[in-house]
């Protein structure tokens, strides 16, 4: 895989460089609530602009239905990128139309433009190879060189991720190079004990990575909504907690395999419960009750790991040589259910080894809860991409850059 440093050494002054970034940031209206993904691509964009390239930044945001939708416009992200660069950033109101063409033609050496949300064009995400290829051809007409730096999208076989690099000289940006280097430390060069903490809502999202980790990790800590399927698989009452009944047989098999393989599978010993899901808008007090994990009332919902589980998980992370954490331990967006996620984050900060926060909600939680990002070994920008890499899958965006 060629990197941006090789591109810079070849010289980029005056060249049109298409940077596939990941500016898929959470928005409250037009207000960005977490700009981590924008900040992550700044080093690549700045290096290219400082070297005299004419930089065209492209990304998706959200899940529009292949047509323009103002709710998913990249305009706020473009404005924030300009603030972080300390420079004017042009914004095109389409992807491959007259506005995009004009924005690119108007770039001077060292200039930066952002084109509108790639998913406003159905060709970006199409499963039809010809439709995707046609969109990639039009994108290729905007640029001379391709730099892939949207790690959060490399697991998608999309036009700008998979098809476009085949049409232009292509290089990996600083973010992708860093992310791949980190993931190799979690697969090829692991310092032990290797502890993995998994949370989030659905156990089905994590089954494939658990399958792989049962042969690699020393300990697996399970929290979040997915924990209740594990507890149900052990025969416990879980009340009205989030539950995937159809996954119970697979979970039971994994529990048995963990014991057989000598992998310590650690489940909550107590949980915070309430009769209903909290109001995340008003953050009204939820007044949860702490109960043992095997004593959840039938009319209550588990919403966070309890105080004894927090201590237990912290002790299991205390000697870790390598830690990978993906998924919050509870409904961290509400203050009454944030302590479990906060405890795991603090345990990573205190751990002696290399710590990786695996993107998505975990990365948002770290920032929302006020942790210093530099206190962790690495905070990934791509939760889904990180998981699929650890599953051993071929990621289309990385395969295209390696070609």
Short mmCIF file of C-alpha atoms in Angstrom, two decimals, residues 202-205 207 229-230 233 243-254:
data_model
loop_
_atom_site.label_atom_id
_atom_site.label_comp_id
_atom_site.label_asym_id
_atom_site.label_seq_id
_atom_site.Cartn_x
_atom_site.Cartn_y
_atom_site.Cartn_z
CA UNK A 202 -27.03 -5.93 19.64
CA UNK A 203 -25.08 -9.13 20.20
CA UNK A 204 -25.67 -9.99 16.53
CA UNK A 205 -23.37 -7.09 15.56
CA UNK A 207 -20.95 -12.42 16.98
CA UNK A 229 -28.69 -12.08 25.66
CA UNK A 230 -25.66 -13.64 27.40
CA UNK A 233 -28.36 -17.81 27.67
CA UNK A 243 -32.82 -9.27 24.09
CA UNK A 244 -32.14 -11.13 20.87
CA UNK A 245 -33.83 -14.48 21.46
CA UNK A 246 -32.69 -15.88 18.12
CA UNK A 247 -29.04 -15.43 19.10
CA UNK A 248 -29.24 -17.43 22.34
CA UNK A 249 -28.06 -20.73 20.79
CA UNK A 250 -24.99 -19.04 19.28
CA UNK A 251 -24.22 -17.30 22.56
CA UNK A 252 -24.53 -20.56 24.51
CA UNK A 253 -22.07 -22.16 22.09
CA UNK A 254 -19.62 -19.27 22.58
#
